[in-house]
CSV table of C-alpha atoms in Angstrom, one decimal:
chain,number,residue,atom,x,y,z
A,1,ALA,CA,-28.6,-26.6,-11.1
A,2,GLY,CA,-26.0,-23.9,-11.5
A,3,ALA,CA,-22.9,-22.9,-13.3
A,4,GLU,CA,-19.7,-24.6,-12.4
A,5,ALA,CA,-16.7,-22.5,-11.6
A,6,GLY,CA,-14.6,-21.9,-14.6
A,7,LEU,CA,-11.3,-20.7,-13.2
A,8,GLU,CA,-9.5,-22.3,-10.2
A,9,ALA,CA,-5.9,-22.0,-9.1
A,10,THR,CA,-3.9,-23.2,-6.1
A,11,ALA,CA,-0.4,-22.0,-5.2
A,12,TYR,CA,2.0,-22.5,-2.3
A,13,PHE,CA,4.9,-20.5,-1.2
A,14,ALA,CA,7.5,-22.3,0.8
A,15,PRO,CA,10.7,-20.3,1.2
A,16,GLU,CA,13.8,-22.2,2.1
A,17,ARG,CA,14.2,-19.9,5.2
A,18,ALA,CA,12.5,-16.9,6.6
A,19,GLY,CA,13.7,-13.3,6.7
A,20,TYR,CA,13.2,-12.0,10.2
A,21,SER,CA,13.1,-8.3,11.2
A,22,SER,CA,14.6,-7.3,14.5
A,23,SER,CA,14.1,-4.5,17.0
A,24,ALA,CA,15.0,-3.2,20.4
A,25,GLN,CA,13.0,-0.8,22.6
A,26,ALA,CA,13.6,1.4,25.6
A,27,CYS,CA,11.1,3.1,27.9
A,28,VAL,CA,11.2,5.4,30.8
A,29,VAL,CA,8.1,5.9,33.0
A,30,ASP,CA,6.8,7.8,35.9
A,31,VAL,CA,4.5,5.8,38.2
A,32,ASP,CA,2.2,7.4,40.8
A,33,VAL,CA,2.1,4.7,43.5
A,34,GLU,CA,-1.1,6.0,45.1
A,35,THR,CA,-3.2,6.1,41.9
A,36,GLY,CA,-1.3,3.5,39.9
A,37,ARG,CA,-1.1,5.9,36.9
A,38,VAL,CA,1.8,5.3,34.5
A,39,ASP,CA,3.1,8.2,32.4
A,40,ILE,CA,5.5,7.3,29.6
A,41,VAL,CA,8.3,9.9,29.8
A,42,ALA,CA,10.5,8.6,26.9
A,43,TYR,CA,10.3,5.8,24.4
A,44,ALA,CA,12.7,4.7,21.7
A,45,VAL,CA,12.6,2.0,19.0
A,46,GLY,CA,15.5,0.8,17.0
A,47,HIS,CA,14.6,-1.7,14.3
A,48,ASP,CA,15.8,-3.3,11.1
A,49,CYS,CA,13.2,-4.1,8.5
A,50,GLY,CA,15.6,-4.6,5.6
A,51,THR,CA,15.5,-2.2,2.7
A,52,LEU,CA,13.5,0.9,3.9
A,53,ILE,CA,11.3,1.8,0.9
A,54,ASN,CA,9.0,4.4,2.6
A,55,PRO,CA,10.3,5.7,6.0
A,56,LEU,CA,6.9,7.4,6.8
A,57,LEU,CA,5.0,4.3,6.3
A,58,VAL,CA,7.4,2.3,8.5
A,59,ASP,CA,7.2,5.0,11.2
A,60,GLY,CA,3.4,4.5,11.1
A,61,GLN,CA,3.8,0.8,11.4
A,62,ILE,CA,6.1,1.3,14.4
A,63,TYR,CA,3.8,3.8,16.1
A,64,GLY,CA,0.7,1.6,15.5
A,65,GLY,CA,2.6,-1.4,16.8
A,66,VAL,CA,3.7,0.4,19.9
A,67,ALA,CA,0.1,1.6,20.5
A,68,HIS,CA,-1.1,-2.0,20.3
A,69,GLY,CA,1.7,-3.1,22.7
A,70,LEU,CA,0.8,-0.4,25.2
A,71,GLY,CA,-2.7,-1.6,25.1
A,72,ASN,CA,-1.5,-5.1,26.0
A,73,ALA,CA,0.7,-3.8,28.8
A,74,LEU,CA,-1.5,-1.2,30.4
A,75,TYR,CA,-5.1,-1.4,29.4
A,76,GLU,CA,-6.6,-4.4,27.7
A,77,ARG,CA,-8.1,-7.0,30.0
A,78,PRO,CA,-10.7,-9.4,28.6
A,79,VAL,CA,-13.2,-10.5,31.3
A,80,PHE,CA,-15.4,-13.6,31.1
A,81,ASP,CA,-18.3,-14.8,33.3
A,82,ALA,CA,-18.3,-18.3,34.8
A,83,GLY,CA,-19.9,-19.7,31.6
A,84,GLY,CA,-17.2,-18.3,29.4
A,85,GLN,CA,-19.2,-15.4,28.0
A,86,PRO,CA,-17.3,-12.2,27.4
A,87,LEU,CA,-18.2,-9.3,29.7
A,88,THR,CA,-15.9,-6.7,28.2
A,89,THR,CA,-17.8,-6.3,24.9
A,90,SER,CA,-17.7,-2.6,24.2
A,91,TYR,CA,-15.2,0.3,24.3
A,92,LEU,CA,-16.9,1.4,27.6
A,93,ASP,CA,-15.5,-1.6,29.5
A,94,TYR,CA,-12.6,-2.8,27.3
A,95,ALA,CA,-10.0,-0.1,27.5
A,96,LEU,CA,-7.7,0.7,24.6
A,97,PRO,CA,-5.0,3.4,24.3
A,98,SER,CA,-5.9,6.5,22.4
A,99,ALA,CA,-3.5,8.8,20.5
A,100,ARG,CA,-3.1,10.7,23.8
A,101,GLU,CA,-1.5,7.8,25.5
A,102,VAL,CA,0.9,6.9,22.7
A,103,PRO,CA,4.1,8.8,23.4
A,104,ARG,CA,6.3,10.6,21.0
A,105,MET,CA,9.1,8.3,20.3
A,106,VAL,CA,12.6,8.2,18.8
A,107,THR,CA,12.8,5.7,15.9
A,108,VAL,CA,16.1,4.5,14.5
A,109,HIS,CA,16.0,2.7,11.2
A,110,LEU,CA,18.7,0.2,10.4
A,111,GLU,CA,18.8,-1.3,6.9
A,112,THR,CA,20.2,-4.8,6.5
A,113,PRO,CA,18.6,-6.0,3.2
A,114,SER,CA,17.2,-9.5,3.2
A,115,PRO,CA,18.8,-11.8,0.7
A,116,LEU,CA,15.6,-13.7,0.4
A,117,ASN,CA,13.6,-11.4,-1.9
A,118,PRO,CA,14.4,-9.0,-4.7
A,119,LEU,CA,13.6,-5.9,-2.7
A,120,GLY,CA,15.5,-6.9,0.4
A,121,VAL,CA,12.5,-6.1,2.7
A,122,LYS,CA,11.5,-7.7,6.0
A,123,GLY,CA,8.5,-7.2,8.2
A,124,ALA,CA,8.0,-3.8,9.9
A,125,GLY,CA,4.8,-3.9,11.9
A,126,GLU,CA,5.8,-6.6,14.3
A,127,ALA,CA,8.7,-4.5,15.8
A,128,GLY,CA,6.4,-2.2,17.8
A,129,THR,CA,3.9,-4.7,18.9
A,130,LEU,CA,6.2,-7.5,20.2
A,131,GLY,CA,8.5,-5.5,22.4
A,132,ALA,CA,6.2,-2.9,23.9
A,133,PRO,CA,4.5,-5.1,26.6
A,134,ALA,CA,7.8,-6.3,28.0
A,135,VAL,CA,9.7,-3.0,27.9
A,136,VAL,CA,6.8,-1.2,29.6
A,137,ALA,CA,6.4,-3.9,32.2
A,138,GLY,CA,10.2,-3.7,32.8
A,139,ALA,CA,10.1,0.1,33.1
A,140,VAL,CA,7.2,-0.1,35.6
A,141,GLU,CA,9.0,-2.7,37.7
A,142,ASP,CA,12.1,-0.6,37.7
A,143,ALA,CA,10.1,2.4,38.9
A,144,LEU,CA,8.6,0.3,41.7
A,145,ARG,CA,12.0,-1.3,42.6
A,146,PRO,CA,12.2,0.6,45.9
A,147,PHE,CA,9.0,-1.2,47.0
A,148,GLY,CA,10.3,-4.6,46.0
A,149,VAL,CA,7.5,-5.1,43.5
A,150,ARG,CA,7.9,-7.9,40.9
A,151,ILE,CA,5.7,-7.7,37.8
A,152,THR,CA,4.5,-11.2,36.7
A,153,GLU,CA,1.4,-10.5,34.6
A,154,LEU,CA,-0.3,-8.0,32.4
A,155,PRO,CA,-2.1,-5.7,32.1
A,156,LEU,CA,-0.7,-3.2,34.6
A,157,THR,CA,-4.0,-1.3,35.2
A,158,PRO,CA,-3.8,1.6,37.7
A,159,PRO,CA,-5.7,-0.3,40.4
A,160,ARG,CA,-3.4,-3.2,40.0
A,161,ILE,CA,-0.2,-1.1,40.2
A,162,ALA,CA,-1.6,0.8,43.3
A,163,ASP,CA,-2.4,-2.6,44.9
A,164,LEU,CA,1.0,-4.0,44.2
A,165,ALA,CA,2.7,-0.9,45.7
A,166,ALA,CA,0.4,-0.9,48.8
A,167,GLU,CA,0.9,-4.7,49.4
A,168,ALA,CA,4.7,-4.2,49.2
A,169,GLY,CA,4.7,-1.4,51.8
A,170,SER,CA,6.8,1.7,51.9
A,171,PRO,CA,10.2,1.9,50.1
């Protein structure tokens, strides 16, 4: 009772090994211990995504990835009720960084072509996302070092930072 599919294809790609990109990030922050506000003063990303075909697009991938990582580090906190239903279901109660919170940053492009494909390319978007939560948490912990604060979980929301500083006492 219907037409059978006429064209069907299945394909698999199993490379002998993967071509990984790499990156390093640095961040300097100012932290207001009374309000918990974090201002990013300086941010830098050095990365190697193989052959750089379009630097502007790669910069966009880096900026977008860092924005995502900043959200993980400072804003995004899913909340659920006792039955497992999400309570943070809109942009009113699930905070995300806007363009205003994403700092200007220095990006350094390194090019080590991958031998695993004809263009020599590697991934670019991961570089910003993966490093940002750790580097921001490290910068906040460094800023709060005089208080003896140790960062062990994310996100570092303003109330959480203010509470950590208050619990630790004066420097």
